[in-house]
Tab-separated table of C-alpha atoms in Angstrom:
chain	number	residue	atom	x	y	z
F	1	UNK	CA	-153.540	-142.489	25.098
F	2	UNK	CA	-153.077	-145.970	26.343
F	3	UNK	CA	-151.927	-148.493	23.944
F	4	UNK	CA	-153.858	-151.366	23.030
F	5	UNK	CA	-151.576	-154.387	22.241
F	6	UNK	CA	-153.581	-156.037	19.445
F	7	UNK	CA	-153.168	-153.238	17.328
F	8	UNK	CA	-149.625	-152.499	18.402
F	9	UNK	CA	-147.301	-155.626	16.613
F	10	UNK	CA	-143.982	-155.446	17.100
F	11	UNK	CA	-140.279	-156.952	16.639
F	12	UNK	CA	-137.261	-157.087	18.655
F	13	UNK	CA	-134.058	-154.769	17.624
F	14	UNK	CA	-131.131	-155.885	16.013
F	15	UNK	CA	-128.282	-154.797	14.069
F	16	UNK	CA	-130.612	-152.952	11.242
F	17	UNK	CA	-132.640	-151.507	13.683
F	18	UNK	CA	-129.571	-150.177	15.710
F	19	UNK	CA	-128.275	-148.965	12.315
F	20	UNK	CA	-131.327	-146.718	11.663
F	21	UNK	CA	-130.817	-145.249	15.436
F	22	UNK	CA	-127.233	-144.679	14.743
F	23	UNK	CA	-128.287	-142.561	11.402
F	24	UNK	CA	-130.499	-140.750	13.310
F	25	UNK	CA	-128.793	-139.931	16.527
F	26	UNK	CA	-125.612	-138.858	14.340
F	27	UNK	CA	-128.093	-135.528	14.097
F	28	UNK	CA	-127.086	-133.219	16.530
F	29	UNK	CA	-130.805	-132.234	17.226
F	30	UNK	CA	-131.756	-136.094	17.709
F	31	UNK	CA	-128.317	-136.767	20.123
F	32	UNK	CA	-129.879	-133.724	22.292
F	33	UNK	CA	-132.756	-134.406	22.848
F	34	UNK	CA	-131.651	-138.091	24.052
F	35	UNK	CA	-129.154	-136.373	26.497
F	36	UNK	CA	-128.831	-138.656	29.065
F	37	UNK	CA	-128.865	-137.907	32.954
F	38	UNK	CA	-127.039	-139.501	36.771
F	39	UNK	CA	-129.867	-141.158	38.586
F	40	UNK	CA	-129.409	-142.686	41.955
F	41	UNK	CA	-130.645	-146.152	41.468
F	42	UNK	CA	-128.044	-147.846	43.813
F	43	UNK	CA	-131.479	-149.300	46.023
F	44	UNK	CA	-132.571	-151.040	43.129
F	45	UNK	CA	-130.141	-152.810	42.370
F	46	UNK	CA	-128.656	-153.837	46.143
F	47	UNK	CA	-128.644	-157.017	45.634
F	48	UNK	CA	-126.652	-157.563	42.745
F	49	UNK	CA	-123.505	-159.539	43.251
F	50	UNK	CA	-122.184	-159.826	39.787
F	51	UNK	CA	-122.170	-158.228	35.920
F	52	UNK	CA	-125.117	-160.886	34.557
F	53	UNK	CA	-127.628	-160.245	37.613
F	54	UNK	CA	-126.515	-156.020	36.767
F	55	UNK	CA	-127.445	-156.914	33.456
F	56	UNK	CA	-130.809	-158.818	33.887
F	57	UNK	CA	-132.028	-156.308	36.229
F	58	UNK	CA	-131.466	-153.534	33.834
F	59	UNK	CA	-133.898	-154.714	31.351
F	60	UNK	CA	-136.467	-155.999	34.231
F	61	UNK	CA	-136.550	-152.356	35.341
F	62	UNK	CA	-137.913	-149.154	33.598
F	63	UNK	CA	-134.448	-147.133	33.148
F	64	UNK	CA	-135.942	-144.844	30.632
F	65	UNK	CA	-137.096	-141.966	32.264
F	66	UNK	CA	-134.158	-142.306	34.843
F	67	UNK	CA	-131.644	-142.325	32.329
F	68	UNK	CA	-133.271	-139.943	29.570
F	69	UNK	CA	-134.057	-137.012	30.886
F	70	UNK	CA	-136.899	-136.331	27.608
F	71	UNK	CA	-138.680	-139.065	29.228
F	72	UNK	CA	-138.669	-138.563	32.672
F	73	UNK	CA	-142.265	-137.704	32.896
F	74	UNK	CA	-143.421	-140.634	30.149
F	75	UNK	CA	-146.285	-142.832	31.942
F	76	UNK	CA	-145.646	-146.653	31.170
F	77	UNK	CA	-148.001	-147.994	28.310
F	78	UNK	CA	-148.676	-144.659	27.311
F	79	UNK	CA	-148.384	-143.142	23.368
F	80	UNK	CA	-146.478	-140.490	22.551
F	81	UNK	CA	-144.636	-138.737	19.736
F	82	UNK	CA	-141.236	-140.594	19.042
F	83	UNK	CA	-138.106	-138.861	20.076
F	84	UNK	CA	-136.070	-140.516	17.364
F	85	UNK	CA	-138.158	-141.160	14.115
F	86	UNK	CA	-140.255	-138.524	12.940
F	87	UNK	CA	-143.895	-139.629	12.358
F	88	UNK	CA	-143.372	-142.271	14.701
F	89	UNK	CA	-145.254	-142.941	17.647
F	90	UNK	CA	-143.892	-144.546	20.915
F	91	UNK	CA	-144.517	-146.461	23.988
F	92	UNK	CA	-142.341	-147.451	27.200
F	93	UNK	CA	-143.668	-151.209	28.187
F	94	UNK	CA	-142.933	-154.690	28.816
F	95	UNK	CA	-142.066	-157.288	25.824
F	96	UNK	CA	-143.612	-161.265	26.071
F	97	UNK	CA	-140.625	-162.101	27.976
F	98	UNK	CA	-141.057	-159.055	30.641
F	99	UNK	CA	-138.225	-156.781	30.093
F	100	UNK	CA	-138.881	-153.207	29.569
F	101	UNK	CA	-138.473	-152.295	26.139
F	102	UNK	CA	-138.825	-148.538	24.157
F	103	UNK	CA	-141.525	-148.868	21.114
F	104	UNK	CA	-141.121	-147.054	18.265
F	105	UNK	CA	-143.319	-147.095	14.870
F	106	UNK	CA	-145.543	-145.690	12.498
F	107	UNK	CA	-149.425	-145.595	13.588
F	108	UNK	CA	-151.195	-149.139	13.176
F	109	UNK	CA	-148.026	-150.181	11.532
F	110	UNK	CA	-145.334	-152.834	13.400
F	111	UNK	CA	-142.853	-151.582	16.024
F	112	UNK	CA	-139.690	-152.125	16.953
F	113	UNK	CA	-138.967	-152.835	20.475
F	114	UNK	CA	-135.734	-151.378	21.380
F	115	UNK	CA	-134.112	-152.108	24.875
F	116	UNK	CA	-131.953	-149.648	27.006
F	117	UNK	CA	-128.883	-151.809	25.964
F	118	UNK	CA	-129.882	-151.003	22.099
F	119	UNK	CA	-130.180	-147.419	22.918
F	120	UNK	CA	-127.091	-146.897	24.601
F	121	UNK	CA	-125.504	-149.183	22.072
F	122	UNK	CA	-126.327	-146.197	19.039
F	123	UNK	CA	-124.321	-143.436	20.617
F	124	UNK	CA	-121.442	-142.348	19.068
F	125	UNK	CA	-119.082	-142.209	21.826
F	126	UNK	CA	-119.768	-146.197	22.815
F	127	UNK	CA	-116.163	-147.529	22.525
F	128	UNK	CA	-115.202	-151.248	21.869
F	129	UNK	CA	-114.332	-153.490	18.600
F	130	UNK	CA	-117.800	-155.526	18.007
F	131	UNK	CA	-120.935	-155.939	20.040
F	132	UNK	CA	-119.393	-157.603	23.184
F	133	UNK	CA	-116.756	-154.935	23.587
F	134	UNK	CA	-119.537	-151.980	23.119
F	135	UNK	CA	-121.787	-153.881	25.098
F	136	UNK	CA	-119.239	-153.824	28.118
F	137	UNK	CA	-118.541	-150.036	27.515
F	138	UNK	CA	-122.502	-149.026	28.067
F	139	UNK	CA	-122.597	-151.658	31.175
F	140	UNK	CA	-120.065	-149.514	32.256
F	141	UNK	CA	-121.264	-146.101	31.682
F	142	UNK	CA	-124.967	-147.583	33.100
F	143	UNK	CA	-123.235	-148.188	36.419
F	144	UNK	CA	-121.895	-144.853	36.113
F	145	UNK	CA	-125.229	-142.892	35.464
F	146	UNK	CA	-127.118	-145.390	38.429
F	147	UNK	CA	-124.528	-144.916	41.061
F	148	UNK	CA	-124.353	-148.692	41.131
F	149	UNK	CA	-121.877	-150.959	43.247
F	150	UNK	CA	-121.057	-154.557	43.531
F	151	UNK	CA	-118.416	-157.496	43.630
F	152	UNK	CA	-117.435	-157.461	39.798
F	153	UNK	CA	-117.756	-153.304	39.466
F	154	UNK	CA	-115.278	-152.925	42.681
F	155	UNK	CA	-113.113	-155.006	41.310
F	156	UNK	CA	-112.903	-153.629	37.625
F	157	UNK	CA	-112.498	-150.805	39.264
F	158	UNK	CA	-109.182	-150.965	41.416
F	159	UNK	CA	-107.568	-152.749	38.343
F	160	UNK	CA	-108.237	-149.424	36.584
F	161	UNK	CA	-106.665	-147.324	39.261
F	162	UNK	CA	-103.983	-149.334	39.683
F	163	UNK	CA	-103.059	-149.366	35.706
F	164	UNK	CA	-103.327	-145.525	35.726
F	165	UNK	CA	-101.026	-145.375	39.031
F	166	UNK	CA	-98.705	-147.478	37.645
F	167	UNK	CA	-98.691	-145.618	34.016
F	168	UNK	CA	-97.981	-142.506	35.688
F	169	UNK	CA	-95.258	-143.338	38.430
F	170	UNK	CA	-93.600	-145.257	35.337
F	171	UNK	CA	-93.680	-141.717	33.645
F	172	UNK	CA	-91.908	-140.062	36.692
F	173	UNK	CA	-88.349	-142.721	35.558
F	174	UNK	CA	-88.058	-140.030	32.937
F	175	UNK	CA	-87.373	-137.412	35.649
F	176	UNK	CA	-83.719	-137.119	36.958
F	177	UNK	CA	-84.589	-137.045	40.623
F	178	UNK	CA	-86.464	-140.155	40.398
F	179	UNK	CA	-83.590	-141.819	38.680
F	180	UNK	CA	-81.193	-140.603	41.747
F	181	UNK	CA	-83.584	-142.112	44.170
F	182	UNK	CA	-83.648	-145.774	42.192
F	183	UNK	CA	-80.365	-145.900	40.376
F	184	UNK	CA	-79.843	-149.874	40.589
F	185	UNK	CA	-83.579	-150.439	39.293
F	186	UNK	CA	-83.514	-147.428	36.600
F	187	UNK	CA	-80.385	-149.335	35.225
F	188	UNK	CA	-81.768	-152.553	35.381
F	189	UNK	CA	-85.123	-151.187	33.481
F	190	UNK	CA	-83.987	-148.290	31.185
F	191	UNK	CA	-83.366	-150.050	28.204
F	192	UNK	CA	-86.905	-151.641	28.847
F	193	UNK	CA	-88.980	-148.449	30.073
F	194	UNK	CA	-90.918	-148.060	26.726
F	195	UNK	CA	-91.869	-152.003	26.898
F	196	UNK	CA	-93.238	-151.406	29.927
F	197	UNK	CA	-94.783	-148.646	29.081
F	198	UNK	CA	-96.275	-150.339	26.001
F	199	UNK	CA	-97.657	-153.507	27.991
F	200	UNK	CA	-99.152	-151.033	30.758
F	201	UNK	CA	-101.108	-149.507	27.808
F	202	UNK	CA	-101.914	-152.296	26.114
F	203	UNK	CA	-103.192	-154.484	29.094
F	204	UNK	CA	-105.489	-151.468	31.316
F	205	UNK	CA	-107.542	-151.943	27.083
F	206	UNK	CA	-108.349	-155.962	28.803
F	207	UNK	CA	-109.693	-155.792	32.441
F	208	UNK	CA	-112.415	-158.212	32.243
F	209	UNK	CA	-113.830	-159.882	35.752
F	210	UNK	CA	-113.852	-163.248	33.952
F	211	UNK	CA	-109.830	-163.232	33.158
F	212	UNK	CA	-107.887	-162.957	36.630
F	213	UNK	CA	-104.341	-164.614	37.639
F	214	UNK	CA	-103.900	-166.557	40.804
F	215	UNK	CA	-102.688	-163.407	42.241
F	216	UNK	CA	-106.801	-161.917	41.577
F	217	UNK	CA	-105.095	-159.773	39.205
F	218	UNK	CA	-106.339	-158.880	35.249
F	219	UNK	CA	-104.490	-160.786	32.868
F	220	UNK	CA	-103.532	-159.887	29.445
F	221	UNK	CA	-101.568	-161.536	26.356
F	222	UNK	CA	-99.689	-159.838	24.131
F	223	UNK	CA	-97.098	-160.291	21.789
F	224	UNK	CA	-93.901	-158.632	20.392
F	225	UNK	CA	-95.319	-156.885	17.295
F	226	UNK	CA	-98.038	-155.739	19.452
F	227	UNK	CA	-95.711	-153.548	21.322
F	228	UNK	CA	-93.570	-152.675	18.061
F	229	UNK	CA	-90.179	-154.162	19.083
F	230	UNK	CA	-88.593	-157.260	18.168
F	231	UNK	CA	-89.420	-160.723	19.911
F	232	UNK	CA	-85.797	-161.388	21.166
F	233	UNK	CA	-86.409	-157.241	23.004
F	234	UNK	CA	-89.758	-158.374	23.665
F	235	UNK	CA	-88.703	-161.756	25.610
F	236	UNK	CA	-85.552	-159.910	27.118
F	237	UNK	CA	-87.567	-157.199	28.615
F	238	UNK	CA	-90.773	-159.588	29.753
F	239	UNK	CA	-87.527	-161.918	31.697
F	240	UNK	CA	-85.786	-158.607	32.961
F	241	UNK	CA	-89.400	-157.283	34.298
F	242	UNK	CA	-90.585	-160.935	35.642
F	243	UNK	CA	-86.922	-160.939	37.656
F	244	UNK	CA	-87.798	-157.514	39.042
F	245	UNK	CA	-91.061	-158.314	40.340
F	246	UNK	CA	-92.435	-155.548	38.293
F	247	UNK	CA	-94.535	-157.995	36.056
F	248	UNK	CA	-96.229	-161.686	36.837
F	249	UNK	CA	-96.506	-164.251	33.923
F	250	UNK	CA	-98.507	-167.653	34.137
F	251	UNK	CA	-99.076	-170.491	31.269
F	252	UNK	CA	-102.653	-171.513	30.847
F	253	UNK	CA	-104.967	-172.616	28.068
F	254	UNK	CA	-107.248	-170.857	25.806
F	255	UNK	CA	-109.386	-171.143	22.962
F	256	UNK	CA	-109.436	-169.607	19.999
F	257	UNK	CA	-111.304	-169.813	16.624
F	258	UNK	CA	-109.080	-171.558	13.583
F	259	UNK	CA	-110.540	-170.195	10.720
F	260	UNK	CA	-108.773	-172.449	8.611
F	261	UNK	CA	-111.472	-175.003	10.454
F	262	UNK	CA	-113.891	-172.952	11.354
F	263	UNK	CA	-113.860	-174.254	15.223
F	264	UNK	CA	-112.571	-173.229	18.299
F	265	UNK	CA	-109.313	-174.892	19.881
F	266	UNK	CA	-107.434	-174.974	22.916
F	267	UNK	CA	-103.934	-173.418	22.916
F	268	UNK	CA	-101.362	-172.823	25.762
F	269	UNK	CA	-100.487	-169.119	25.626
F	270	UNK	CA	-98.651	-167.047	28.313
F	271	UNK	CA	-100.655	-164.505	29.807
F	272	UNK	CA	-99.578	-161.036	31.754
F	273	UNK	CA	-100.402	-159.333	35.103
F	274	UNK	CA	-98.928	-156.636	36.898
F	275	UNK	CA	-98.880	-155.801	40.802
F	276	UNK	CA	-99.507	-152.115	42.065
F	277	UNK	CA	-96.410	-149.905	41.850
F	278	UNK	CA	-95.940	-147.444	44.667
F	279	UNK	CA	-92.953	-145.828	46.366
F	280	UNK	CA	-92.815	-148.340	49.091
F	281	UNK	CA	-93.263	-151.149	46.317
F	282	UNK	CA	-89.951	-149.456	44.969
F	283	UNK	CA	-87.886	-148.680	48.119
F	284	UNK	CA	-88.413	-152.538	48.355
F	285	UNK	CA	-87.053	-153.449	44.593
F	286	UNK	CA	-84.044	-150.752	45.165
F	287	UNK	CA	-82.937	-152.307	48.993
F	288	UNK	CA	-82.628	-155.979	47.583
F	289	UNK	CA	-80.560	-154.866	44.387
F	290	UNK	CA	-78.493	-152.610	46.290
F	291	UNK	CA	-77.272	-156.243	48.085
């Protein structure tokens, strides 16, 4: 049956709303039946050159059915039973603004309009500390599932390579063969390896398009305790690795939020970036020490 607006009120999502998904989806029979599916969207979305077009097409576009596999065969504007609330009915429309929204709510009662991002945002694998963090993570996994490609995604993505090349040739120091092929940089690092190591982890956790070094690399900050050594290892190791090429550093200024004011203020911090190791990166390192 075809919905008739003036009988259908509803209410945008937010954090409650979200909350009541989240109950329900944490259901194993509810998380099912919301199993979501790949979808080759990348001709929809040719155009986009950046992560705030990606996400302003996503809502101007009925995802739904290519994402949900439950609704695949849902006609827009159209009742039917809710997959999430029992008793509920639902619809798949536009809200007053124009962006595709999923309706859920009792007959003749007020519904709440809940867009892909708040669906996505209720499964229990989303990663991320707070809403901007989570909200990254299902970008992410919607440009996954839509085979989509563009300036920012390209990007994100060799930083993640090259922090997961880098972790694991870092790894290989630990083998003896490895150590025989670098001595002079082993022995200028070894002390330092699990510093490294640390800041390696710690920095892949903050690739974000808007935070890149001169060098159009991801920068990070981090701090001594953050790595779990003491500040004068900390600072020997960041000097020993900056010396070595192995790790970039740069001054600039930041804001933060002073609580004890409650507003945000500029600070001069020192932030991280790291270049992509290889075995020619090395032979390089090991030729120069060796003079």
């Amino acid at each position: 049956m075809t919905i008739s607006r003036e009988f259908h009120p509803y209410r945008s999502a937010f954090i409650q709303e979200r909350m009541m998904v989240m109950s329900e989806l944490a259901k194993s029979e509810k998380a099912s039946k919301l199993q979501k599916k790949k979808y080759d969207a990348s001709a929809i979305f040719d155009n986009i050159k950046n992560h705030d077009e990606f996400e302003k097409a996503v809502v101007e576009n009925n995802l739904f059915p290519m994402i949900f596999a439950i609704l695949k065969d849902i006609k827009e504007e159209t009742l039917f039973p809710c997959v999430i609330f029992d008793g509920n009915e639902a619809w798949i429309g536009k809200d007053a603004a124009g962006n595709y929204k999923y309706f859920t709510g009792q007959p003749f009662d007020e519904a709440v309009a809940y867009s892909i991002f708040d669906l996505l945002l209720c499964f229990p694998q989303v990663q991320g500390k707070g809403y901007t963090q989570q909200r990254q993570f299902v970008r992410d996994e919607l440009i996954n599932l839509l085979n989509v490609s563009y300036g920012d995604v390209d990007w994100e993505r060799k930083e993640k390579e090259k922090y997961i090349e880098n972790v694991r040739i870092l790894a290989l120091f630990k083998n003896q063969d490895f150590q025989a092929k670098y001595p002079n940089l082993f022995k200028k690092i070894k002390s330092y390896v699990d510093v490294l190591e640390s800041m390696l982890i710690h920095g892949q956790k903050f690739i974000d398009i808007g935070k890149r070094s001169d060098k159009n690399n991801a920068i990070f900050s981090m701090y001594a305790s953050q790595s779990k050594v003491s500040s004068a290892r900390f600072s020997s190791a960041v000097k020993r690795f900056r010396e070595l090429g192995l790790l970039f550093a740069e001054k600039r200024k930041v804001t933060y939020f002073d609580k004890r004011t409650r507003s945000k203020c500029l600070t001069e911090t020192t932030l991280y970036s790291f270049p992509l190791y290889s075995e020619s990166f090395f032979n390089e390192i090991e030729r120069i020490l060796k003079k």
